[in-house]
Structure formats: C-alpha cells, structure tokens
CSV table of C-alpha atoms (C1' of nucleotides) in Angstrom, one decimal:
chain,number,residue,atom,x,y,z
Z,452,MET,CA,0.0,0.0,0.0
Z,453,ALA,CA,1.4,3.4,-0.9
Z,454,GLY,CA,1.7,6.2,1.6
Z,455,TYR,CA,-0.5,9.2,1.7
Z,456,GLY,CA,1.9,11.7,0.3
Z,457,GLN,CA,1.4,13.9,3.3
Z,458,PHE,CA,3.9,15.2,5.9
Z,459,CYS,CA,1.1,15.5,8.5
Z,460,PRO,CA,1.9,13.5,11.6
Z,461,VAL,CA,-1.5,11.9,11.6
Z,462,ALA,CA,-1.0,10.7,8.1
Z,463,LYS,CA,2.4,9.4,8.8
Z,464,ALA,CA,1.2,7.5,11.8
Z,465,MET,CA,-1.7,6.0,9.9
Z,466,GLU,CA,0.5,4.8,7.1
Z,467,LEU,CA,1.7,2.2,9.6
Z,468,LEU,CA,-1.3,1.8,11.8
Z,469,ASP,CA,-4.2,1.7,9.5
Z,470,GLU,CA,-3.2,-1.6,8.0
Z,471,ARG,CA,-5.6,-4.3,8.9
Z,472,TRP,CA,-5.0,-6.1,12.2
Z,473,THR,CA,-2.0,-3.9,13.1
Z,474,LEU,CA,-3.4,-2.1,16.1
Z,475,LEU,CA,-4.9,-5.3,17.4
Z,476,VAL,CA,-1.5,-6.9,17.4
Z,477,VAL,CA,-0.3,-3.9,19.3
Z,478,ARG,CA,-3.2,-4.3,21.7
Z,479,GLU,CA,-2.2,-7.9,22.4
Z,480,LEU,CA,1.3,-6.9,23.1
Z,481,MET,CA,0.0,-4.3,25.5
Z,482,LEU,CA,-2.0,-6.9,27.3
Z,483,GLY,CA,1.1,-8.8,27.9
Z,484,SER,CA,1.4,-11.4,25.1
Z,485,ARG,CA,5.0,-12.1,24.3
Z,486,HIS,CA,5.1,-15.1,22.0
Z,487,PHE,CA,3.8,-15.7,18.5
Z,488,ASN,CA,1.1,-18.2,19.4
Z,489,GLU,CA,0.2,-16.3,22.5
Z,490,ILE,CA,-0.5,-13.2,20.3
Z,491,ARG,CA,-2.5,-15.4,17.9
Z,492,ARG,CA,-4.8,-16.4,20.7
Z,493,GLY,CA,-5.9,-12.8,20.8
Z,494,VAL,CA,-6.4,-12.5,17.1
Z,495,PRO,CA,-7.5,-16.0,16.1
Z,496,ARG,CA,-9.0,-14.9,12.8
Z,497,MET,CA,-5.7,-13.6,11.6
Z,498,SER,CA,-3.6,-16.0,9.5
Z,499,PRO,CA,-0.1,-16.8,10.8
Z,500,THR,CA,1.4,-15.5,7.6
Z,501,LEU,CA,-0.2,-12.2,8.1
Z,502,LEU,CA,0.7,-12.0,11.8
Z,503,SER,CA,4.3,-12.6,10.8
Z,504,THR,CA,4.1,-9.9,8.2
Z,505,ARG,CA,2.7,-7.4,10.6
Z,506,LEU,CA,5.2,-8.2,13.3
Z,507,ARG,CA,7.9,-7.6,10.8
Z,508,ALA,CA,6.4,-4.3,9.7
Z,509,LEU,CA,6.0,-3.2,13.4
Z,510,THR,CA,9.6,-4.2,14.1
Z,511,ARG,CA,10.9,-2.3,11.1
Z,512,ALA,CA,8.9,0.7,12.3
Z,513,GLY,CA,10.5,0.5,15.7
Z,514,VAL,CA,7.3,-0.3,17.5
Z,515,VAL,CA,8.1,-3.9,18.3
Z,516,GLU,CA,11.3,-5.5,19.3
Z,517,ARG,CA,12.0,-9.1,18.4
Z,518,TRP,CA,14.5,-11.0,20.4
Z,519,GLU,CA,15.6,-14.5,20.7
Z,520,ASP,CA,16.0,-15.8,24.1
Z,521,GLY,CA,17.6,-19.2,23.9
Z,522,HIS,CA,15.4,-21.0,21.4
Z,523,GLN,CA,12.4,-18.9,22.4
Z,524,VAL,CA,11.3,-15.9,20.4
Z,525,VAL,CA,10.1,-13.0,22.4
Z,526,TYR,CA,8.2,-9.9,21.1
Z,527,ARG,CA,7.7,-6.8,23.1
Z,528,LEU,CA,6.9,-3.2,22.6
Z,529,THR,CA,9.6,-0.7,22.4
Z,530,PRO,CA,9.2,2.7,24.1
Z,531,ALA,CA,7.6,3.9,20.8
Z,532,GLY,CA,5.2,1.0,21.0
Z,533,GLU,CA,4.4,1.6,24.6
Z,534,GLU,CA,3.5,5.1,23.7
Z,535,LEU,CA,0.7,3.8,21.5
Z,536,ARG,CA,-1.2,3.1,24.6
Z,537,PRO,CA,-3.0,6.4,24.6
Z,538,VAL,CA,-4.0,5.8,21.0
Z,539,VAL,CA,-5.4,2.4,21.8
Z,540,GLU,CA,-7.1,3.7,24.9
Z,541,ALA,CA,-8.7,6.5,23.0
Z,542,LEU,CA,-9.9,4.1,20.3
Z,543,GLY,CA,-11.4,1.7,22.9
Z,544,ALA,CA,-13.1,4.4,24.8
Z,545,TRP,CA,-14.6,5.8,21.6
Z,546,GLY,CA,-15.6,2.3,20.4
Z,547,VAL,CA,-17.4,1.4,23.5
Z,548,ARG,CA,-19.3,4.6,23.5
Z,549,TRP,CA,-20.2,4.9,19.8
Z,550,VAL,CA,-20.1,1.4,18.3
Z,551,ARG,CA,-22.7,-0.3,20.3
Z,552,GLU,CA,-24.3,-2.9,18.0
Z,553,LEU,CA,-22.5,-6.2,18.1
Z,554,GLY,CA,-23.3,-8.6,15.3
Z,555,ASP,CA,-23.4,-12.3,16.0
Z,556,GLU,CA,-20.1,-12.6,14.2
Z,557,ASP,CA,-18.5,-10.4,16.8
Z,558,LEU,CA,-19.3,-12.8,19.6
Z,559,ASP,CA,-16.7,-15.4,20.3
Z,560,PRO,CA,-16.7,-17.6,23.5
Z,561,HIS,CA,-13.0,-18.3,23.3
Z,562,LEU,CA,-12.0,-14.7,23.1
Z,563,LEU,CA,-14.5,-13.8,25.8
Z,564,MET,CA,-13.3,-16.4,28.3
Z,565,TRP,CA,-9.7,-15.7,27.5
Z,566,ASP,CA,-10.3,-12.0,28.2
Z,567,ILE,CA,-12.1,-12.8,31.4
Z,568,ARG,CA,-9.3,-15.0,32.5
Z,569,ARG,CA,-6.6,-12.5,32.0
Z,570,ASN,CA,-8.5,-9.8,33.9
Z,571,VAL,CA,-9.0,-11.7,37.1
Z,572,ASP,CA,-7.8,-9.5,39.9
Z,573,LEU,CA,-5.6,-11.7,41.9
Z,574,ASP,CA,-5.3,-9.2,44.7
Z,575,ALA,CA,-9.0,-9.1,45.2
Z,576,LEU,CA,-9.5,-12.8,45.0
Z,577,PRO,CA,-10.6,-14.6,48.2
Z,578,GLY,CA,-8.1,-16.9,49.8
Z,579,GLY,CA,-7.7,-20.5,48.7
Z,580,ARG,CA,-8.9,-21.8,45.4
Z,581,THR,CA,-12.0,-20.6,43.7
Z,582,VAL,CA,-13.4,-22.6,40.8
Z,583,LEU,CA,-16.1,-21.1,38.6
Z,584,GLN,CA,-18.0,-23.1,36.2
Z,585,PHE,CA,-19.4,-21.1,33.3
Z,586,THR,CA,-22.2,-22.4,31.1
Z,587,LEU,CA,-23.1,-20.5,27.9
Z,588,HIS,CA,-26.3,-22.3,27.0
Z,589,ASP,CA,-26.6,-21.0,23.4
Z,590,VAL,CA,-23.1,-21.9,22.4
Z,591,ALA,CA,-22.0,-25.0,20.5
Z,592,PRO,CA,-21.1,-27.9,22.8
Z,593,ARG,CA,-17.4,-27.6,22.4
Z,594,ALA,CA,-17.3,-24.1,23.8
Z,595,ARG,CA,-20.3,-24.2,26.1
Z,596,ARG,CA,-18.7,-25.1,29.4
Z,597,TRP,CA,-15.6,-23.5,31.0
Z,598,TRP,CA,-13.9,-23.8,34.3
Z,599,LEU,CA,-12.0,-20.9,35.7
Z,600,VAL,CA,-9.6,-22.0,38.4
Z,601,ALA,CA,-8.2,-19.1,40.4
Z,602,SER,CA,-5.9,-19.0,43.3
Z,603,ALA,CA,-3.1,-16.8,44.5
Z,604,ASP,CA,-0.7,-18.7,42.2
Z,605,GLY,CA,-2.6,-17.7,39.1
Z,606,VAL,CA,-5.6,-18.4,37.0
Z,607,ASP,CA,-6.3,-21.4,34.7
Z,608,LEU,CA,-9.0,-21.6,32.2
Z,609,CYS,CA,-10.2,-25.1,31.1
Z,610,ASP,CA,-12.7,-26.2,28.5
Z,611,ALA,CA,-12.9,-29.6,30.2
Z,612,ASP,CA,-13.8,-30.4,33.8
Z,613,PRO,CA,-10.5,-30.2,35.7
Z,614,GLY,CA,-12.1,-32.1,38.5
Z,615,TYR,CA,-11.9,-29.6,41.3
Z,616,ALA,CA,-14.9,-28.9,43.5
Z,617,VAL,CA,-16.9,-26.1,41.9
Z,618,THR,CA,-17.3,-23.0,44.1
Z,619,ALA,CA,-20.0,-21.4,42.0
Z,620,ARG,CA,-21.8,-21.9,38.7
Z,621,LEU,CA,-22.5,-19.0,36.3
Z,622,GLU,CA,-25.1,-19.5,33.6
Z,623,SER,CA,-25.7,-17.0,30.8
Z,624,ASP,CA,-25.8,-16.8,27.0
Z,625,LEU,CA,-22.9,-15.6,24.9
Z,626,ARG,CA,-24.3,-12.2,24.1
Z,627,SER,CA,-25.2,-11.4,27.7
Z,628,LEU,CA,-21.9,-12.4,29.1
Z,629,THR,CA,-20.2,-10.4,26.4
Z,630,LEU,CA,-22.3,-7.3,27.2
Z,631,LEU,CA,-21.5,-7.7,30.9
Z,632,TRP,CA,-17.8,-7.9,30.1
Z,633,ARG,CA,-17.9,-4.8,27.9
Z,634,GLY,CA,-19.9,-2.9,30.5
Z,635,ASP,CA,-22.9,-2.5,28.3
Z,636,LEU,CA,-24.8,-4.4,31.0
Z,637,SER,CA,-24.2,-4.1,34.7
Z,638,TRP,CA,-24.0,-7.0,37.1
Z,639,GLN,CA,-27.2,-5.8,38.7
Z,640,ASP,CA,-29.1,-5.6,35.5
Z,641,ALA,CA,-27.7,-8.9,34.3
Z,642,LEU,CA,-28.8,-10.7,37.4
Z,643,ARG,CA,-32.1,-8.9,37.8
Z,644,SER,CA,-33.2,-9.6,34.3
Z,645,GLY,CA,-32.1,-13.2,34.5
Z,646,ARG,CA,-29.6,-12.9,31.7
Z,647,LEU,CA,-27.1,-14.1,34.1
Z,648,ALA,CA,-27.6,-16.6,36.9
Z,649,VAL,CA,-25.0,-17.3,39.6
Z,650,ASP,CA,-25.4,-20.3,41.8
Z,651,GLY,CA,-23.3,-20.6,44.9
Z,652,PRO,CA,-22.7,-19.3,48.4
Z,653,SER,CA,-23.8,-15.7,48.8
Z,654,THR,CA,-20.4,-14.6,50.1
Z,655,VAL,CA,-18.9,-15.9,46.9
Z,656,ARG,CA,-21.7,-14.3,44.8
Z,657,ARG,CA,-21.2,-10.9,46.4
Z,658,ALA,CA,-17.4,-11.0,46.1
Z,659,LEU,CA,-17.5,-12.0,42.4
Z,660,PRO,CA,-17.7,-8.5,40.8
Z,661,ARG,CA,-14.6,-7.4,42.8
Z,662,TRP,CA,-12.2,-9.9,41.4
Z,663,LEU,CA,-13.9,-11.1,38.2
Z,664,THR,CA,-13.3,-7.8,36.6
Z,665,ARG,CA,-14.6,-6.5,33.3
Z,666,SER,CA,-13.0,-4.9,30.3
Z,667,VAL,CA,-11.0,-1.8,31.1
Z,668,PHE,CA,-13.5,0.1,29.0
Z,669,ALA,CA,-16.5,-1.2,30.9
Z,670,ASP,CA,-16.7,1.9,33.1
Z,671,VAL,CA,-16.4,4.4,30.3
Z,672,PRO,CA,-19.6,6.5,30.6
Z,673,ARG,CA,-22.1,5.8,27.8
Z,674,PRO,CA,-23.7,8.6,25.8
Z,675,ALA,CA,-27.2,9.6,27.1
L,1189,MET,CA,-13.5,-5.6,4.0
L,1190,ALA,CA,-14.8,-8.1,6.6
L,1191,GLY,CA,-14.9,-7.2,10.2
L,1192,TYR,CA,-12.5,-8.7,12.8
L,1193,GLY,CA,-15.0,-11.0,14.5
L,1194,GLN,CA,-14.2,-9.4,17.9
L,1195,PHE,CA,-16.4,-7.7,20.4
L,1196,CYS,CA,-13.4,-5.7,21.7
L,1197,PRO,CA,-14.1,-2.0,21.4
L,1198,VAL,CA,-10.8,-1.3,19.9
L,1199,ALA,CA,-11.5,-3.8,17.1
L,1200,LYS,CA,-15.0,-2.4,16.6
L,1201,ALA,CA,-13.6,1.1,16.3
L,1202,MET,CA,-10.9,0.0,13.9
L,1203,GLU,CA,-13.4,-1.8,11.6
L,1204,LEU,CA,-14.5,1.7,10.7
L,1205,LEU,CA,-11.4,3.8,11.2
L,1206,ASP,CA,-8.6,1.6,9.7
L,1207,GLU,CA,-9.9,2.0,6.2
L,1208,ARG,CA,-7.5,3.9,4.1
L,1209,TRP,CA,-8.0,7.7,4.2
L,1210,THR,CA,-10.8,7.5,6.7
L,1211,LEU,CA,-9.2,9.3,9.6
L,1212,LEU,CA,-7.7,11.9,7.3
L,1213,VAL,CA,-11.1,12.8,6.2
L,1214,VAL,CA,-12.1,13.1,9.8
L,1215,ARG,CA,-9.1,15.3,10.4
L,1216,GLU,CA,-10.1,17.6,7.6
L,1217,LEU,CA,-13.6,18.0,9.1
L,1218,MET,CA,-12.0,18.7,12.5
L,1219,LEU,CA,-9.9,21.4,10.9
L,1220,GLY,CA,-13.1,23.0,9.7
L,1221,SER,CA,-13.7,21.8,6.2
L,1222,ARG,CA,-17.4,21.6,5.4
L,1223,HIS,CA,-17.7,21.0,1.6
L,1224,PHE,CA,-16.7,18.2,-0.6
L,1225,ASN,CA,-14.1,20.1,-2.6
L,1226,GLU,CA,-12.9,21.8,0.5
L,1227,ILE,CA,-12.2,18.4,2.1
L,1228,ARG,CA,-10.5,17.3,-1.1
L,1229,ARG,CA,-8.1,20.1,-0.8
L,1230,GLY,CA,-6.8,18.5,2.4
L,1231,VAL,CA,-6.6,15.0,0.8
L,1232,PRO,CA,-5.6,15.8,-2.8
L,1233,ARG,CA,-4.3,12.3,-3.6
L,1234,MET,CA,-7.7,10.8,-2.8
L,1235,SER,CA,-10.0,10.2,-5.7
L,1236,PRO,CA,-13.4,11.9,-5.5
L,1237,THR,CA,-15.0,8.5,-5.8
L,1238,LEU,CA,-13.2,7.3,-2.8
L,1239,LEU,CA,-13.9,10.4,-0.8
L,1240,SER,CA,-17.6,10.0,-1.6
L,1241,THR,CA,-17.5,6.4,-0.4
L,1242,ARG,CA,-15.8,7.3,2.8
L,1243,LEU,CA,-18.1,10.1,3.6
L,1244,ARG,CA,-21.0,7.7,3.1
L,1245,ALA,CA,-19.4,5.1,5.4
L,1246,LEU,CA,-18.8,7.8,8.0
L,1247,THR,CA,-22.3,9.0,7.7
L,1248,ARG,CA,-23.7,5.5,8.1
L,1249,ALA,CA,-21.6,5.0,11.2
L,1250,GLY,CA,-22.9,8.2,12.7
L,1251,VAL,CA,-19.6,10.1,12.7
L,1252,VAL,CA,-20.5,12.5,9.9
L,1253,GLU,CA,-23.7,14.3,9.2
L,1254,ARG,CA,-24.6,15.3,5.7
L,1255,TRP,CA,-27.0,18.0,5.2
L,1256,GLU,CA,-28.3,20.0,2.3
L,1257,ASP,CA,-28.5,23.7,2.8
L,1258,GLY,CA,-30.3,25.2,-0.2
L,1259,HIS,CA,-28.3,23.8,-3.0
L,1260,GLN,CA,-25.2,23.5,-1.0
L,1261,VAL,CA,-24.1,20.3,0.6
L,1262,VAL,CA,-22.6,20.5,4.1
L,1263,TYR,CA,-20.7,17.9,6.0
L,1264,ARG,CA,-20.0,18.1,9.6
L,1265,LEU,CA,-19.0,15.9,12.5
L,1266,THR,CA,-21.6,14.6,14.8
L,1267,PRO,CA,-21.0,14.5,18.5
L,1268,ALA,CA,-19.6,11.0,17.9
L,1269,GLY,CA,-17.3,12.4,15.3
L,1270,GLU,CA,-16.2,15.3,17.5
L,1271,GLU,CA,-15.2,12.7,20.1
L,1272,LEU,CA,-12.7,11.3,17.7
L,1273,ARG,CA,-10.5,14.3,18.4
L,1274,PRO,CA,-8.6,12.6,21.2
L,1275,VAL,CA,-7.9,9.7,18.8
L,1276,VAL,CA,-6.6,12.0,16.1
L,1277,GLU,CA,-4.6,14.1,18.6
L,1278,ALA,CA,-3.0,11.0,20.1
L,1279,LEU,CA,-2.1,9.7,16.7
L,1280,GLY,CA,-0.6,13.0,15.7
L,1281,ALA,CA,1.4,13.3,18.8
L,1282,TRP,CA,2.7,9.8,18.4
L,1283,GLY,CA,3.4,10.4,14.7
L,1284,VAL,CA,5.4,13.5,15.2
L,1285,ARG,CA,7.5,11.9,17.9
L,1286,TRP,CA,8.1,8.5,16.3
L,1287,VAL,CA,7.8,8.8,12.6
L,1288,ARG,CA,10.5,11.4,11.9
L,1289,GLU,CA,11.7,10.5,8.4
L,1290,LEU,CA,9.8,12.2,5.7
L,1291,GLY,CA,10.3,11.0,2.2
L,1292,ASP,CA,10.3,13.4,-0.7
L,1293,GLU,CA,6.9,12.0,-1.6
L,1294,ASP,CA,5.6,13.3,1.7
L,1295,LEU,CA,6.4,16.9,0.8
L,1296,ASP,CA,3.8,18.9,-0.9
L,1297,PRO,CA,3.9,22.6,-1.3
L,1298,HIS,CA,0.2,23.0,-1.8
L,1299,LEU,CA,-0.6,21.1,1.4
L,1300,LEU,CA,2.0,23.0,3.3
L,1301,MET,CA,1.0,26.4,2.2
L,1302,TRP,CA,-2.7,25.5,2.8
L,1303,ASP,CA,-1.8,24.4,6.3
L,1304,ILE,CA,0.2,27.5,7.0
L,1305,ARG,CA,-2.7,29.6,5.8
L,1306,ARG,CA,-5.3,28.0,7.9
L,1307,ASN,CA,-3.2,28.3,11.0
L,1308,VAL,CA,-2.6,32.0,10.9
L,1309,ASP,CA,-3.5,33.4,14.3
L,1310,LEU,CA,-5.6,36.4,13.5
L,1311,ASP,CA,-5.6,37.6,17.1
L,1312,ALA,CA,-1.8,37.8,17.1
L,1313,LEU,CA,-1.6,39.5,13.7
L,1314,PRO,CA,-0.3,43.1,13.6
L,1315,GLY,CA,-2.8,45.7,12.5
L,1316,GLY,CA,-3.4,46.5,8.9
L,1317,ARG,CA,-2.5,44.2,6.1
L,1318,THR,CA,0.5,41.9,6.1
L,1319,VAL,CA,1.6,40.4,2.8
L,1320,LEU,CA,4.2,37.7,2.9
L,1321,GLN,CA,5.9,36.4,-0.2
L,1322,PHE,CA,7.1,32.8,0.1
L,1323,THR,CA,9.7,31.4,-2.3
L,1324,LEU,CA,10.5,27.7,-2.2
L,1325,HIS,CA,13.5,27.6,-4.5
L,1326,ASP,CA,13.7,23.9,-5.0
L,1327,VAL,CA,10.1,23.6,-6.1
L,1328,ALA,CA,8.7,23.4,-9.7
L,1329,PRO,CA,7.8,26.9,-11.0
L,1330,ARG,CA,4.1,26.5,-10.6
L,1331,ALA,CA,4.3,26.0,-6.9
L,1332,ARG,CA,7.4,28.0,-6.1
L,1333,ARG,CA,5.9,31.4,-5.2
L,1334,TRP,CA,3.1,32.1,-2.8
L,1335,TRP,CA,1.6,35.2,-1.3
L,1336,LEU,CA,-0.1,35.2,2.0
L,1337,VAL,CA,-2.3,38.2,2.5
L,1338,ALA,CA,-3.4,38.5,6.1
L,1339,SER,CA,-5.6,41.1,7.8
L,1340,ALA,CA,-8.2,41.2,10.5
L,1341,ASP,CA,-10.8,40.1,7.9
L,1342,GLY,CA,-9.1,36.9,7.2
L,1343,VAL,CA,-6.3,35.3,5.2
L,1344,ASP,CA,-5.9,34.7,1.5
L,1345,LEU,CA,-3.3,32.5,-0.1
L,1346,CYS,CA,-2.4,33.2,-3.7
L,1347,ASP,CA,-0.1,31.4,-6.1
L,1348,ALA,CA,0.1,34.5,-8.3
L,1349,ASP,CA,1.1,37.9,-7.3
L,1350,PRO,CA,-2.0,39.7,-6.0
L,1351,GLY,CA,-0.3,43.0,-6.5
L,1352,TYR,CA,-0.2,44.2,-2.9
L,1353,ALA,CA,3.0,45.7,-1.5
L,1354,VAL,CA,5.0,42.9,0.1
L,1355,THR,CA,5.7,43.3,3.8
L,1356,ALA,CA,8.3,40.6,4.0
L,1357,ARG,CA,9.9,37.9,1.9
L,1358,LEU,CA,10.5,34.3,3.1
L,1359,GLU,CA,12.9,32.1,1.2
L,1360,SER,CA,13.4,28.5,2.0
L,1361,ASP,CA,13.3,25.0,0.5
L,1362,LEU,CA,10.3,22.7,0.6
L,1363,ARG,CA,11.8,20.4,3.2
L,1364,SER,CA,13.0,23.0,5.5
L,1365,LEU,CA,9.7,24.9,5.6
L,1366,THR,CA,7.9,21.6,6.2
L,1367,LEU,CA,10.2,20.7,9.1
L,1368,LEU,CA,9.7,24.2,10.5
L,1369,TRP,CA,5.9,23.8,10.2
L,1370,ARG,CA,6.0,20.4,11.9
L,1371,GLY,CA,8.2,21.6,14.7
L,1372,ASP,CA,11.1,19.4,13.7
L,1373,LEU,CA,13.1,22.6,13.3
L,1374,SER,CA,12.8,25.7,15.4
L,1375,TRP,CA,12.6,29.2,13.9
L,1376,GLN,CA,15.9,29.9,15.5
L,1377,ASP,CA,17.7,27.0,14.0
L,1378,ALA,CA,16.0,27.5,10.6
L,1379,LEU,CA,17.2,31.1,10.5
L,1380,ARG,CA,20.7,30.5,12.0
L,1381,SER,CA,21.4,27.6,9.6
L,1382,GLY,CA,20.3,29.6,6.6
L,1383,ARG,CA,17.6,27.1,5.7
L,1384,LEU,CA,15.1,29.9,6.0
L,1385,ALA,CA,15.7,33.5,5.2
L,1386,VAL,CA,13.3,36.3,6.1
L,1387,ASP,CA,13.8,39.7,4.4
L,1388,GLY,CA,11.8,42.6,5.8
L,1389,PRO,CA,11.6,45.1,8.7
L,1390,SER,CA,12.9,43.7,11.9
L,1391,THR,CA,9.6,44.4,13.7
L,1392,VAL,CA,7.8,42.2,11.2
L,1393,ARG,CA,10.5,39.5,11.4
L,1394,ARG,CA,10.3,39.4,15.1
L,1395,ALA,CA,6.5,39.3,15.2
L,1396,LEU,CA,6.3,36.5,12.6
L,1397,PRO,CA,6.5,33.4,14.9
L,1398,ARG,CA,3.7,34.7,17.0
L,1399,TRP,CA,1.0,34.8,14.3
L,1400,LEU,CA,2.4,32.5,11.6
L,1401,THR,CA,1.8,29.5,13.8
L,1402,ARG,CA,3.0,26.0,13.2
L,1403,SER,CA,1.3,22.7,13.4
L,1404,VAL,CA,-0.6,21.9,16.6
L,1405,PHE,CA,1.9,19.1,17.0
L,1406,ALA,CA,5.0,21.3,16.6
L,1407,ASP,CA,5.4,21.7,20.4
L,1408,VAL,CA,5.1,18.0,21.2
L,1409,PRO,CA,8.4,17.2,22.9
L,1410,ARG,CA,10.6,14.9,20.9
L,1411,PRO,CA,12.2,11.8,22.2
L,1412,ALA,CA,15.8,12.3,23.4
G,1351,DC,C1',6.8,-23.6,19.3
G,1352,DA,C1',7.4,-20.3,15.6
G,1353,DG,C1',6.7,-19.6,11.9
G,1354,DT,C1',6.9,-20.4,5.8
G,1355,DA,C1',5.1,-21.6,1.4
G,1356,DT,C1',1.7,-21.3,-1.9
G,1357,DC,C1',-2.1,-19.8,-4.3
G,1358,DC,C1',-5.8,-17.5,-5.8
G,1359,DA,C1',-10.4,-14.9,-5.0
G,1360,DT,C1',-11.5,-10.7,-3.8
G,1361,DT,C1',-11.1,-6.2,-2.7
G,1362,DT,C1',-9.4,-1.9,-3.1
G,1363,DC,C1',-7.8,1.8,-5.0
G,1364,DG,C1',-6.1,5.1,-8.4
G,1365,DA,C1',-6.8,7.3,-12.9
G,1366,DT,C1',-9.6,9.5,-15.8
G,1367,DA,C1',-13.5,11.1,-17.7
G,1368,DC,C1',-17.9,12.7,-17.3
G,1369,DT,C1',-22.7,14.8,-15.4
G,1370,DG,C1',-26.8,17.4,-13.2
C,529,DC,C1',-20.0,22.8,-7.0
C,530,DA,C1',-20.7,18.0,-5.8
C,531,DG,C1',-20.3,14.4,-7.0
C,532,DT,C1',-20.8,9.4,-10.6
C,533,DA,C1',-19.2,6.1,-14.0
C,534,DT,C1',-16.0,3.0,-15.5
C,535,DC,C1',-12.1,0.2,-15.7
C,536,DG,C1',-8.1,-2.2,-15.0
C,537,DA,C1',-3.7,-2.9,-12.1
C,538,DA,C1',-2.1,-4.1,-7.8
C,539,DA,C1',-2.2,-5.8,-3.4
C,540,DT,C1',-4.3,-7.6,0.2
C,541,DG,C1',-5.3,-11.1,2.8
C,542,DG,C1',-7.7,-15.7,3.8
C,543,DA,C1',-7.2,-20.7,3.6
C,544,DT,C1',-4.5,-24.5,4.0
C,545,DA,C1',-0.7,-27.2,4.3
C,546,DC,C1',3.8,-27.7,5.6
C,547,DT,C1',8.7,-27.3,8.2
C,548,DG,C1',12.9,-26.9,11.3
DNA sequence: CAGTATCCATTTCGATACTG
DNA sequence: CAGTATCGAAATGGATACTG
C-alpha cells in the first residue's frame, strides 16, 4: 500500500497503523502477550502468515522488538510501541461509546473467556482456590462449558472439567456475558433480568464482581 | 472488508477507522472543512469516488452528518465524530515523535501552504494588512511562489502575485519549511542555519513566529 | 513452538472522464 | 459545486498445508 503523500503526523502514523490487524496486534502486546502463538490467541482470525508480516512491519517501524531468548522468540513493545497506549485507549473508549451494536459474528466464546481469564484481579481474590463453572447455553457444545480455576498462584482456564470442586456456577448466554464484560450491561441488570444466573454461596456471589473484573472500557460512561 | 469478528471496542472502532484515508477525512472535518471540494483540498491524492465512499461510510456510522442547505451540501462531524478528536490528537502526537523521516513523496507545497494559511493566528496578527511572499526555491515553478495576504478580515493565499505591496519575503526550500511547520526545526535553527531567510523590517520579522503559527503538533516534545 | 510456502479470490484503489 | 461512472492494475489477505 502506498503512503498518503502527506507530511502530516496523523497521516504518517496512519501509514503504519491503518493496516488491517496492526493495532490489534499492538493491543495484544500491551495486554502482555510475548510469543507468536500467544498473540495469535488474541487474534484468532488472523492467519499466521499475516501476523508474521505485521510483526515484521512493526519491528521495522521501531514499535516492536523481536528478540531470541535461547530457542524462544520474544516480542515486546519498544518505548515507541508503549507510547501507542493512549491511542489504543482513546480508540477503545470511543468504540465502547459509539459502536454499540455487536453482530453475532463479533461474539466469540474463546475470546471472551480468555479475556475474562486475563483480567482476574488476583489481589481481590478470596483466599484458597475458587473454581467457577461457566455455562453459555446458546453456544455449540465444544465451547459451552468453561472452568476458571483461580488462586493466589494464578488463573487457569479449562474447557474440560479439571475435577476440582466447583465454588459457584454461572449461567448465561454468549451475548449477555459479552455485554457484561464490555460494560454494556451491569452486574445488577444482568442478574435482575435473568440474563445471568449465579449459583453458589452468597459470600462468593457478592465477592464476584470485585475480582472477576470486566473490560478496562467497561466503566467508560455511555452517551445519554 | 470483513470485520474482525471481535467484540473488543478497539476492534469495533478499527473496523470503521482503519480503512485507508478515513481518519484523514475526519481530520479535515476537525480542521473546519465543510464542503466536498474543501475536504478534497486536504486530501488531494484521494480520488473523488473514494472520498464519496468514505463520507457515506462515516455518515452511516454516525460520525458525519450530511445536510443540504439550499443547493449546498454541508458535511460536519456529529458528537460521535467530534469525540474522535482525542484519537486524532494521540495519533498526531505519536506520529510527530516517532515517525520522523519524511520521504520526498511526503512533501507537498500546496498542502504545506494551505496548512500554514489556515493556522494564521488572526488575534496575534499586527494591524493593517500583512503580505508575505514565500519562495521555495527547489520547487517546480508552478508552486514555487506564494503570497499570504493576512488582515483582520481573514487570510488569503495566492499562487500568483496579488499586486499588494509585500511586507516581508521568506525564502526556503520545501523540506526546511515543512520541518519548521512540523516543529522538527525551530525558527531559530532555521534562520541560523540559513535554511530559512526572512527579508523585511525587523519588527515584522520578530512578530512572525507569533502569528504564523506552526502545526498543533509542533510543540510536542521529541524523544531524546 | 514459531513460523513459511503457496495460491488464488476478492477487494481496493487510483486514474480519468464525465454529469446534473 | 458535488459528485458518478467506469475500468483495470495491484495488493491484500484468507485458507490450507507444511517445516525446522
């Protein structure tokens, strides 16, 4: 793709950043992904070839640094890449306010559960091990049931029963849980309307919203 | 172009905004352009067909409002579009810091003079009429000479001698004047190095930087 | 794990000319 | 002024399979 033929800094920035997928790859790196297949997990519809191309372009542009650690390959943002955070944040805040309609194609249980998993607030987690069982009743069998195993050591997400005693069960549908995650729906409204049901001890139920945190954009105020 | 298949607000925002030229059209509207051909002036390398397509997409997305006033057509940003300002500002600030190399293809005397024109600070302008004659000695004859006619009523830019008495003459080359405009080069350095010469009364010369303002990104601090 | 290789359908865009 | 019409070249990217 040719450039814009403009010296304007916005144009120069967009020559790099407006290429499809590019800023989503940057987002993944901001969220802490370091390895090729870890990044892929956040952009599953992107072909590996294309991810490879984009990582190379970002590296050439000085946004990403590729570095071989033993026989591992590690990607990370350079200072220039880190400084894209305000851009990504502004885009997300705008998107959550003004792009409200989600098509069915935008819903993805794997992405959703992965996002939920990586936003568990370990500091707010009750002591011991908490095991949440999620059921998304409108989703194909393979991706219908999930187990979130959280303890001070970390969080695991399983799509098969790991065998631990379940602390609480959440039932919802894919869209409702997605809306809750995005902050388009509050915990209160989700529960009151029956779009989400939580089955478990009331102490666990009450603690849930504190450590099962939502998207960083969830609290962006919505337009009246 | 298909969507990303993601509910992430950044992805949803980029489905609209990562299409080529889109954000530059938004930028033009932010800078005050209202009419089709006025917008085109800011994105001269964009074909009218494509501009038309983009304006329609932006209108559908609720970012732009199209409105017929008599037999004029007026475009303007909606509140949603206005809220893209932080995005554009973050991109520009990032771009001016981290995309420093300008190719010769990025230089354009028409865009540059147009930008300079629309950033004249009328409030800081001395009384009466000021006429600046610009000479870009490395530019093709057609775009080498410009006259900026500024008074309290407004600013005109001419590519042919309008016949007024010239208050001061500026001589430079296209790249130097562009760097000055972007803030990659200070007035001081430009003058000291001889990349810019100003010929005129010293009061006029000293007042120049106050009203002939540079890009809004010029004062963004550069990385060490 | 970390990618490449291949291949083609599709889209996208730019150029140019034209119109109410 | 405010766009449409048309057309072909280029590239973009998706799908799939494969490799060190």
